[in-house]
Short mmCIF file of C-alpha atoms and ligand atoms in Angstrom, two decimals:
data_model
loop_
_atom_site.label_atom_id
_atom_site.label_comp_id
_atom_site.label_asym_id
_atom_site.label_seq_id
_atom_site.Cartn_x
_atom_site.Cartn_y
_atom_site.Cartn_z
CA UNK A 41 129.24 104.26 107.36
CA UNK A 42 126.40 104.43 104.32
CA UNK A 43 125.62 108.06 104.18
CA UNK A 44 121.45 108.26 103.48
CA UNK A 45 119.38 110.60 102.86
CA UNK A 46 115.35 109.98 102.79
CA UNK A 47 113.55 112.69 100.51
CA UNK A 48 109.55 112.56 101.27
CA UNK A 49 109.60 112.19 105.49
CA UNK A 50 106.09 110.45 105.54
CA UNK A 51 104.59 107.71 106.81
CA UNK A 52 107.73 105.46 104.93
CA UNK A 53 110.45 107.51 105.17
CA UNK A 54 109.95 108.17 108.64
CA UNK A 55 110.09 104.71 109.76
CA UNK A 56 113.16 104.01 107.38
CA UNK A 57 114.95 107.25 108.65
CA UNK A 58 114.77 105.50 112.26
CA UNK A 59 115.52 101.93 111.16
CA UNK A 60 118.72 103.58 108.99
CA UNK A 61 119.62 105.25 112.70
CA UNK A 62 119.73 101.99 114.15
CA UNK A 63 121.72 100.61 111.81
CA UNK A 64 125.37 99.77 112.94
CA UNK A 65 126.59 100.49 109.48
CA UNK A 66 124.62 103.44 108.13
CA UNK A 67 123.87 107.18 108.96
CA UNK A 68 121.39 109.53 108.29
CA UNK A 69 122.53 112.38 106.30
CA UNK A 70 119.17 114.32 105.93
CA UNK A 71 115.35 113.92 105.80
CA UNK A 72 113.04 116.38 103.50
CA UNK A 73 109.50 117.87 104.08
CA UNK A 74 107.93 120.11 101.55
CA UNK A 75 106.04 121.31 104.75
CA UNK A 76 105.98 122.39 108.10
CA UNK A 77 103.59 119.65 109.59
CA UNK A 78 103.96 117.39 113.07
CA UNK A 79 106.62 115.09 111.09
CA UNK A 80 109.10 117.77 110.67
CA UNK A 81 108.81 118.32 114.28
CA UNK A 82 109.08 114.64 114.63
CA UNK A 83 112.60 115.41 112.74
CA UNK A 84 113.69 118.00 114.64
CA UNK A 85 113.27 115.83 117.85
CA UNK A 86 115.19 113.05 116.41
CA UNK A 87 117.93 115.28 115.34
CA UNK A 88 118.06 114.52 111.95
CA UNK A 89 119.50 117.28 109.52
CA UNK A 90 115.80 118.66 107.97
CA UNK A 91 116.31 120.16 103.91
CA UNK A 92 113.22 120.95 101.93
CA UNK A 93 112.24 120.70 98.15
CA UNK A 94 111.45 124.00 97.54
CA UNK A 95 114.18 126.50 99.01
CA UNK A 96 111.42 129.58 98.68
CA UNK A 97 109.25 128.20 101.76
CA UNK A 98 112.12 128.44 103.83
CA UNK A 99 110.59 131.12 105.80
CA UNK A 100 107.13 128.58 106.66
CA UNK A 101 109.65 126.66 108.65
CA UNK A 102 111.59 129.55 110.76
CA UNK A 103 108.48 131.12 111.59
CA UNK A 104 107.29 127.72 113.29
CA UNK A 105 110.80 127.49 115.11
CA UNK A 106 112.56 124.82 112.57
CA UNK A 107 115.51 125.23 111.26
CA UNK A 108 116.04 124.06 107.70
CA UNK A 109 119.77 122.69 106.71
CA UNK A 110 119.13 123.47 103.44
CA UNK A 111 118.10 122.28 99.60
CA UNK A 112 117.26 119.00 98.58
CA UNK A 113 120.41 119.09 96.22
CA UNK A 114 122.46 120.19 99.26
CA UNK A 115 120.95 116.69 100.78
CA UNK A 116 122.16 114.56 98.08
CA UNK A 117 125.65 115.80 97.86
CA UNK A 118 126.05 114.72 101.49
CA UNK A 119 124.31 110.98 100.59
CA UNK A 120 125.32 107.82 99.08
CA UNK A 121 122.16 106.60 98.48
CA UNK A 122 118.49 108.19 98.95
CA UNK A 123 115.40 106.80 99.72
CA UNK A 124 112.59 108.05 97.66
CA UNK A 125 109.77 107.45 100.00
CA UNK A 126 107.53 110.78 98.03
CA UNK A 127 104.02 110.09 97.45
CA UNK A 128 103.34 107.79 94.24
CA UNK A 129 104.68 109.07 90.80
CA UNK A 130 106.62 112.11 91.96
CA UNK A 131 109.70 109.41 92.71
CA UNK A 132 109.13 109.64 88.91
CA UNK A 133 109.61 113.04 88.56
CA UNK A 134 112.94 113.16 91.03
CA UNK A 135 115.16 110.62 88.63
CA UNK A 136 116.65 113.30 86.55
CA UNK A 137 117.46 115.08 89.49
CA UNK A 138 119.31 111.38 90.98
CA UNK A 139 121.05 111.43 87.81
CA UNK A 140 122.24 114.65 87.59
CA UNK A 141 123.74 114.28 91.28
CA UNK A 142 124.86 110.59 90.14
CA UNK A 143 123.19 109.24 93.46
CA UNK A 144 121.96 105.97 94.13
CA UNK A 145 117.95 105.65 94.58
CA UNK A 146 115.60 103.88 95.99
CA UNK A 147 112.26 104.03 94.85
CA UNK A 148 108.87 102.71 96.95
CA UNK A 149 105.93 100.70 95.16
CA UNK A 150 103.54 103.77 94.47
CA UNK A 151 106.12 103.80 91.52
CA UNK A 152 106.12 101.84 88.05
CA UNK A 153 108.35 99.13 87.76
CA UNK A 154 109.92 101.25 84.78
CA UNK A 155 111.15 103.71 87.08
CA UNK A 156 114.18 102.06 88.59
CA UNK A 157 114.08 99.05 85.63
CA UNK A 158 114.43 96.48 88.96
CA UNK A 159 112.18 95.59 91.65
CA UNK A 160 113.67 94.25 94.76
CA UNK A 161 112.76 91.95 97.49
CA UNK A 162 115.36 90.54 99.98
CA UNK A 163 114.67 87.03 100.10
CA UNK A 164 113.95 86.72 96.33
CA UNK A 165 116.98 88.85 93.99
CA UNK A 166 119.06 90.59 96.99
CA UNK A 167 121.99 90.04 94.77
CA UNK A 168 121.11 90.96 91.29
CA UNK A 169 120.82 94.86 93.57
CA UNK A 170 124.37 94.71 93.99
CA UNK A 171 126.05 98.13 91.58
CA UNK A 172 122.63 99.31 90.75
CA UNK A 173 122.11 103.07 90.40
CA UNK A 174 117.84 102.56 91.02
CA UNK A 175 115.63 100.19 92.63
CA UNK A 176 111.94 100.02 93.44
CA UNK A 177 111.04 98.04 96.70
CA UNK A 178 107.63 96.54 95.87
CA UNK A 179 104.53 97.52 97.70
CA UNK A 180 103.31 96.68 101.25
CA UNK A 181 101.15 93.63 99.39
CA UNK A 182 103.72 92.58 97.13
CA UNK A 183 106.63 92.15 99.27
CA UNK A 184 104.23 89.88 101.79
CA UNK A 185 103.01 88.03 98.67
CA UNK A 186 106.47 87.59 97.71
CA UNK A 187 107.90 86.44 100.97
CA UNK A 188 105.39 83.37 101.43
CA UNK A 189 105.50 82.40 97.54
CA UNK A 190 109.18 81.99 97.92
CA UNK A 191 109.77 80.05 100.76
CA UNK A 192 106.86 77.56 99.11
CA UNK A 193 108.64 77.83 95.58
CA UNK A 194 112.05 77.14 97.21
CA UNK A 195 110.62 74.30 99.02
CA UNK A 196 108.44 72.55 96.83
CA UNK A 197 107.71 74.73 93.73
CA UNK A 198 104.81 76.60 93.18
CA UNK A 199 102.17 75.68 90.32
CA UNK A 200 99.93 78.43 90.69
CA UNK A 201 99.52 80.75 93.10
CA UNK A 202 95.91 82.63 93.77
CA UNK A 203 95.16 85.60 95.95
CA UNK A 204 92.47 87.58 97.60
CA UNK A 205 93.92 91.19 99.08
CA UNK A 206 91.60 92.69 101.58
CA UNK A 207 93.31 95.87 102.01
CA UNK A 208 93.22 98.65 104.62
CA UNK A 209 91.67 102.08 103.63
CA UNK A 210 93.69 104.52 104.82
CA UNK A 211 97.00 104.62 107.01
CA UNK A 212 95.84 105.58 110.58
CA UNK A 213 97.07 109.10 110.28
CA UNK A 214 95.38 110.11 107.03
CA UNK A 215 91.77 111.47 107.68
CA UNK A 216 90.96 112.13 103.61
CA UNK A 217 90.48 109.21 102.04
CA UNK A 218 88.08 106.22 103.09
CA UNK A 219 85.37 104.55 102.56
CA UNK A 220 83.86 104.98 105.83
CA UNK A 221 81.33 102.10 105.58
CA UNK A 222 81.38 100.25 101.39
CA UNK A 223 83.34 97.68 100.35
CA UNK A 224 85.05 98.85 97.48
CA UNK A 225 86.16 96.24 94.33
CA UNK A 226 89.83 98.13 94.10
CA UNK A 227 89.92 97.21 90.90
CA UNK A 228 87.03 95.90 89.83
CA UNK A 229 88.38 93.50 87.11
CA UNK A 230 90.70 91.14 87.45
CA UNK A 231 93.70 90.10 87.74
CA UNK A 232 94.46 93.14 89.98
CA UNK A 233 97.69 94.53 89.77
CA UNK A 234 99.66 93.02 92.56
CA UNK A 235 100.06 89.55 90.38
CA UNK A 236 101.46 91.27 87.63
CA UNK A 237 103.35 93.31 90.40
CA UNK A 238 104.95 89.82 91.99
CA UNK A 239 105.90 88.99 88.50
CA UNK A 240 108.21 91.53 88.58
CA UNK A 241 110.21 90.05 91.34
CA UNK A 242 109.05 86.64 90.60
CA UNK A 243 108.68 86.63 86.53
CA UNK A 244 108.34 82.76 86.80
CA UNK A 245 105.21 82.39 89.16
CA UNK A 246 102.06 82.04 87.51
CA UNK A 247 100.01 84.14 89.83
CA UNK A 248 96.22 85.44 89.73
CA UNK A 249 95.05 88.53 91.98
CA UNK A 250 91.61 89.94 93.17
CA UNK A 251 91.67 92.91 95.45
CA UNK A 252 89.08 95.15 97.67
CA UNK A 253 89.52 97.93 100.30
CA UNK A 254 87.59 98.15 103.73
CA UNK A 255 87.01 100.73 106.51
CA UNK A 256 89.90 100.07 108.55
CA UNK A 257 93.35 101.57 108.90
CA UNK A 258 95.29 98.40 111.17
CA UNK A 259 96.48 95.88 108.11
CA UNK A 260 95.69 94.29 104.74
CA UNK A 261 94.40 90.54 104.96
CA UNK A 262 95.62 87.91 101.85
CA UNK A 263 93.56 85.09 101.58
CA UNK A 264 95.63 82.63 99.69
CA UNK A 265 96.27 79.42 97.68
CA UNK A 266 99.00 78.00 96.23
CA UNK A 267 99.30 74.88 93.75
CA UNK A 268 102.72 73.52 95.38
CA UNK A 269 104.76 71.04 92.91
CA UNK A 270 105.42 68.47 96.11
CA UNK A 271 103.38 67.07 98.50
CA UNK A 272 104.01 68.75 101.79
CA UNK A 273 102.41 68.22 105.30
CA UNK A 274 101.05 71.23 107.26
CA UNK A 275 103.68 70.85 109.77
CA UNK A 276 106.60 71.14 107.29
CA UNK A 277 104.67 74.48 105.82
CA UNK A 278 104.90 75.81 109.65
CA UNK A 279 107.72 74.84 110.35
CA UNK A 280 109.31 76.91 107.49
CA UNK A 281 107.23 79.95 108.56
CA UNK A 282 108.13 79.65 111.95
CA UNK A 283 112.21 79.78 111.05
CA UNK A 284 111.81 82.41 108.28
CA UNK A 285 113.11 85.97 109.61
CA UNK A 286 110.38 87.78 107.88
CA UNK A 287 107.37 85.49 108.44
CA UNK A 288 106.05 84.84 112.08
CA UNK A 289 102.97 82.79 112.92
CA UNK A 290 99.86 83.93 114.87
CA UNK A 291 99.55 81.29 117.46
CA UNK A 292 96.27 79.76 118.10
CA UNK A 293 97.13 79.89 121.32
CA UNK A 294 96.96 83.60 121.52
CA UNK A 295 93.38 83.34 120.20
CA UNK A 296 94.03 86.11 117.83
CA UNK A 297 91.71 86.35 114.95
CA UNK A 298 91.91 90.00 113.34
CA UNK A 299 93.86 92.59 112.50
CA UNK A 300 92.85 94.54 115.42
CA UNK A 301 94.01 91.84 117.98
CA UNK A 302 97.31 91.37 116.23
CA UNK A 303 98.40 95.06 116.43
CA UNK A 304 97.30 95.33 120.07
CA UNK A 305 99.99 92.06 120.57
CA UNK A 306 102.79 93.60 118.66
CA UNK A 307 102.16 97.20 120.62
CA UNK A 308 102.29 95.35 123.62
CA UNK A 309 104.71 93.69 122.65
CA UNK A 310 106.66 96.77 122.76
CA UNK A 311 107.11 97.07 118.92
CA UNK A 312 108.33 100.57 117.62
CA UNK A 313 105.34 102.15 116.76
CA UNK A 314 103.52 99.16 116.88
CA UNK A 315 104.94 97.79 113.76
CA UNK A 316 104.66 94.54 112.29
CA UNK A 317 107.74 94.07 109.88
CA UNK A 318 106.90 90.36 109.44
CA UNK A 319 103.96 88.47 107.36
CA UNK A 320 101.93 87.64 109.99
CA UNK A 321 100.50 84.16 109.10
CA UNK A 322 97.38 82.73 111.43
CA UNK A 323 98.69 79.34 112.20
CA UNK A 324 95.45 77.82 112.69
CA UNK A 325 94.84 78.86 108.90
CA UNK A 326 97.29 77.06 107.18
CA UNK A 327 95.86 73.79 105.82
CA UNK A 328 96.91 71.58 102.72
CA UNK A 329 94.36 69.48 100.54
CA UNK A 330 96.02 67.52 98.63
CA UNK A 331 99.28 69.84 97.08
CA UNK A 332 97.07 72.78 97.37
CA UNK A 333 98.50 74.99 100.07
CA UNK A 334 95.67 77.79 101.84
CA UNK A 335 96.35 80.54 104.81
CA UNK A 336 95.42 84.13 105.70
CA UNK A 337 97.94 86.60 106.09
CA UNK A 338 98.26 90.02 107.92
CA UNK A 339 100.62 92.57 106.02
CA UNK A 340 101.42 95.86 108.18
CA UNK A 341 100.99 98.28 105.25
CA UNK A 342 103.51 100.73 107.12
CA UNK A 343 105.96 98.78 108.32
CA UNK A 344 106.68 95.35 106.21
CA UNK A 345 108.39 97.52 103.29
CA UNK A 346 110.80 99.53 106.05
CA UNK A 347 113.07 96.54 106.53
CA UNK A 348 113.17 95.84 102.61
CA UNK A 349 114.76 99.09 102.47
CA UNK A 350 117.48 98.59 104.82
CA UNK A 351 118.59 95.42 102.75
CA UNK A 352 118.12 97.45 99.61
CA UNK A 353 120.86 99.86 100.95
CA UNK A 354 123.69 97.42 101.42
CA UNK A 355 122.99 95.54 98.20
CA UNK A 356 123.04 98.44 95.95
CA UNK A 357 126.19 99.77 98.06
CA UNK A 358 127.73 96.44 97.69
CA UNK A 359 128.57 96.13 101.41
CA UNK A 360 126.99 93.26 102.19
CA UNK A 361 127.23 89.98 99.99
CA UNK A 362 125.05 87.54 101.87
CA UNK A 363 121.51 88.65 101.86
CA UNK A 364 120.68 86.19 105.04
CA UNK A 365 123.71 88.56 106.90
CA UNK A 366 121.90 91.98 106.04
CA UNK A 367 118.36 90.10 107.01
CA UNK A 368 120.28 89.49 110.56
CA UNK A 369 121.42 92.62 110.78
CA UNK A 370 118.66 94.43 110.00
CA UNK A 371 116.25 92.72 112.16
CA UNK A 372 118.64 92.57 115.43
CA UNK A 373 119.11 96.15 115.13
CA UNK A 374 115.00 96.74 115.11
CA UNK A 375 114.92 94.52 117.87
CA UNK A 376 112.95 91.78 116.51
CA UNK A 377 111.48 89.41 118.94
CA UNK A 378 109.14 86.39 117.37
CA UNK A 379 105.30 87.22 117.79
P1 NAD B 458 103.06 109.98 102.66
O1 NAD B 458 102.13 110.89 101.96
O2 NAD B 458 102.74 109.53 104.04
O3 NAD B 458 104.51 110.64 102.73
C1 NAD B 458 105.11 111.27 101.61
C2 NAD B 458 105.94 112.44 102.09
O4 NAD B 458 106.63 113.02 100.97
C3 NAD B 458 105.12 113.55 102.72
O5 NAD B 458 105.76 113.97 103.91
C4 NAD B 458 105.14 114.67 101.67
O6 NAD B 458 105.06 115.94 102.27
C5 NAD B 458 106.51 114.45 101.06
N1 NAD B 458 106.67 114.99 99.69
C6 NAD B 458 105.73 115.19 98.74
N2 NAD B 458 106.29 115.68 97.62
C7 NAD B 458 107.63 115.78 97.86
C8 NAD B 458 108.74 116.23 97.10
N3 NAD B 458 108.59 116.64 95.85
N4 NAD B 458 109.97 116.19 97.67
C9 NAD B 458 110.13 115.76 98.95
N5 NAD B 458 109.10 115.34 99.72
C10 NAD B 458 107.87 115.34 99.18
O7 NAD B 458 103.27 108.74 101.68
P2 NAD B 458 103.70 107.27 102.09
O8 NAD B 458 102.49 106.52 102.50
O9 NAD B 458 104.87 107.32 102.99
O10 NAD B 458 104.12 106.69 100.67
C11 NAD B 458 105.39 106.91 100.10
C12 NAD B 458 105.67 105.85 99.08
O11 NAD B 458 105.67 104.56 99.74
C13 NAD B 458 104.63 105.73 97.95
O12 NAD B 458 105.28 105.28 96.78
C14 NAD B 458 103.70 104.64 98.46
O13 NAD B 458 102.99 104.01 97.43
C15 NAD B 458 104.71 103.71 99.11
N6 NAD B 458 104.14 102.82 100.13
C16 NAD B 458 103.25 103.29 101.05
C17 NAD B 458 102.73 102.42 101.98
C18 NAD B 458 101.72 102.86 103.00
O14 NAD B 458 100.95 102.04 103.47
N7 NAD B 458 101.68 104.09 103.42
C19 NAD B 458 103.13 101.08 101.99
C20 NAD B 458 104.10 100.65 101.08
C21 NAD B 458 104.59 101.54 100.15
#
């Protein structure tokens, strides 16, 4: 069994923690708050070993009834691997900690690419992960844009690839940040940073990005178009969608046209915690003029990344050589059904 430990038990690391649990061939060594807030209860009701960052605050947790296991050094002498899954840019600050334990890490998108010198994606370098002490998986809007641009690129070869990121606001349990009612230019110039960002993963694409945030909390819309090297018909594009493990397709037949609609389906659909791990293309979207490929996309901010992480595990462990096997495995043991 992988032993791993998850140090920042957030809105991430709480949804790896419970994807590692189901995993047939991994374990949870230990989760980490720096508080005593509703997701270390959350921890304590899963069962899951609870350290904390700072040792002092020890007492904050007793007097609320929670019993701490320990440091966060204590944590990573138990672990193979950690996740880093800390707010953005104190993954930074944790490396020389990693490397004095000599633990593998993995690092979330809030970091710089420099961090872990390697950004990761399953479907696009699984196997250049394998010995790797660090890796970064990509962002919630990277890793969908990265998804969809490889299948095409596989397929056909992508020219040029343009895209329009409405992204959510907040995540539905933050109550700081907004806006309530603007539309925000997040950045205002452009390219915005998730092109360069895919480049990482994908150095080869030639890729232009333009990004804004909105009052909503559900999901980040891509609108997108791709140059495609081939001709293809719309029903070949679909068709690879349809039979990719991390893309499913909106029917029109479900006559769902937001964000809103789609996480009501995949709740009902009985979804842990209503996550969407999947790009969630609208079917009735995706046209072709001429080689030019267009579609909208739905990326679960929270959840899309999770499963990234689980493949990240067995490639840096070396366990797994075939990325398509991990894929498998990771999404039978979620329990993925097609949307
Ligand atoms: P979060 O704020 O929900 O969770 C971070 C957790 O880390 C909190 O529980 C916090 O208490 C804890 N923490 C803070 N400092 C710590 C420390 N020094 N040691 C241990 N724990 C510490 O953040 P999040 O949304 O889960 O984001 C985590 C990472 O994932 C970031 O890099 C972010 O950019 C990335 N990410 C977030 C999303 C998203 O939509 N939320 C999507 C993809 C990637």
């Amino acid at each position: 069994m992988i032993k791993v430990a998850i140090n920042g038990y957030g809105t991430i690391g709480k949804r790896v923690a419970d994807a590692v649990a189901a995993q047939p061939d991994m374990e949870i060594v230990g989760v980490s708050k720096t508080r005593p807030n509703a997701d270390a209860f959350i921890a304590k009701s899963r069962g899951y070993p609870l350290y904390i960052a700072d040792i002092s605050k020890k007492s904050a947790f007793d007097k609320v009834g929670i019993s701490v296991a320990g440091s966060v050094d204590e944590m990573l002498a138990k672990a193979d691997i950690v996740i880093d899954a800390t707010p953005g840019d104190v993954g930074a600050k944790n490396k020389p900690l990693y490397e004095k334990m000599g633990v593998k890490a993995i690092y979330q998108g809030g970091e710089e690419h420099e961090v872990a010198g390697f950004s990761f994606n399953s479907d696009c370098n699984y196997r250049d992960a394998f010995g790797r002490q660090f890796a970064r998986v990509v962002s919630c809007n990277t890793t969908g844009l990265c998804r969809i641009i490889h299948a095409m690129d596989k397929a056909y070869g992508v020219e040029k690839v343009r895209a329009v990121m409405v992204r959510r606001g907040s995540d539905p349990g933050e109550i700081k940040k907004g806006p309530i009612d603007a539309v925000v230019l997040n950045p205002v110039t452009i390219p915005s940073h998730h092109g360069p960002d895919v480049q990482t993963v994908l150095p080869h694409i030639p890729i232009v990005t333009m990004a804004m945030i909105v009052p909503t909390t559900m999901m980040h819309m891509h609108a997108i178009s791709m140059d495609l090297k081939k001709v293809a018909t719309r029903e070949d594009i679909l068709t690879i969608i349809e039979k990719h493990p991390r893309m499913g397709l909106v029917r029109k037949s479900t006559g769902i046209t937001s964000t809103a609609e789609l996480k009501e389906y995949v709740m009902d659909l009985g979804r842990s915690r209503s996550d969407l791990w999947e790009n969630g293309i609208f079917e009735d979207s995706v046209a072709m003029v001429g080689k030019e490929l267009y579609l909208f996309q739905a990326i679960h901010q929270e959840a899309d990344v999770v499963v990234e992480n689980i493949d990240a595990i067995r490639a840096m462990i070396g366990s797994v050589k075939d990325p398509e096997v991990s894929v498998r495995m990771t999404n039978e043991a979620l329990g993925f059904t097609a949307i």
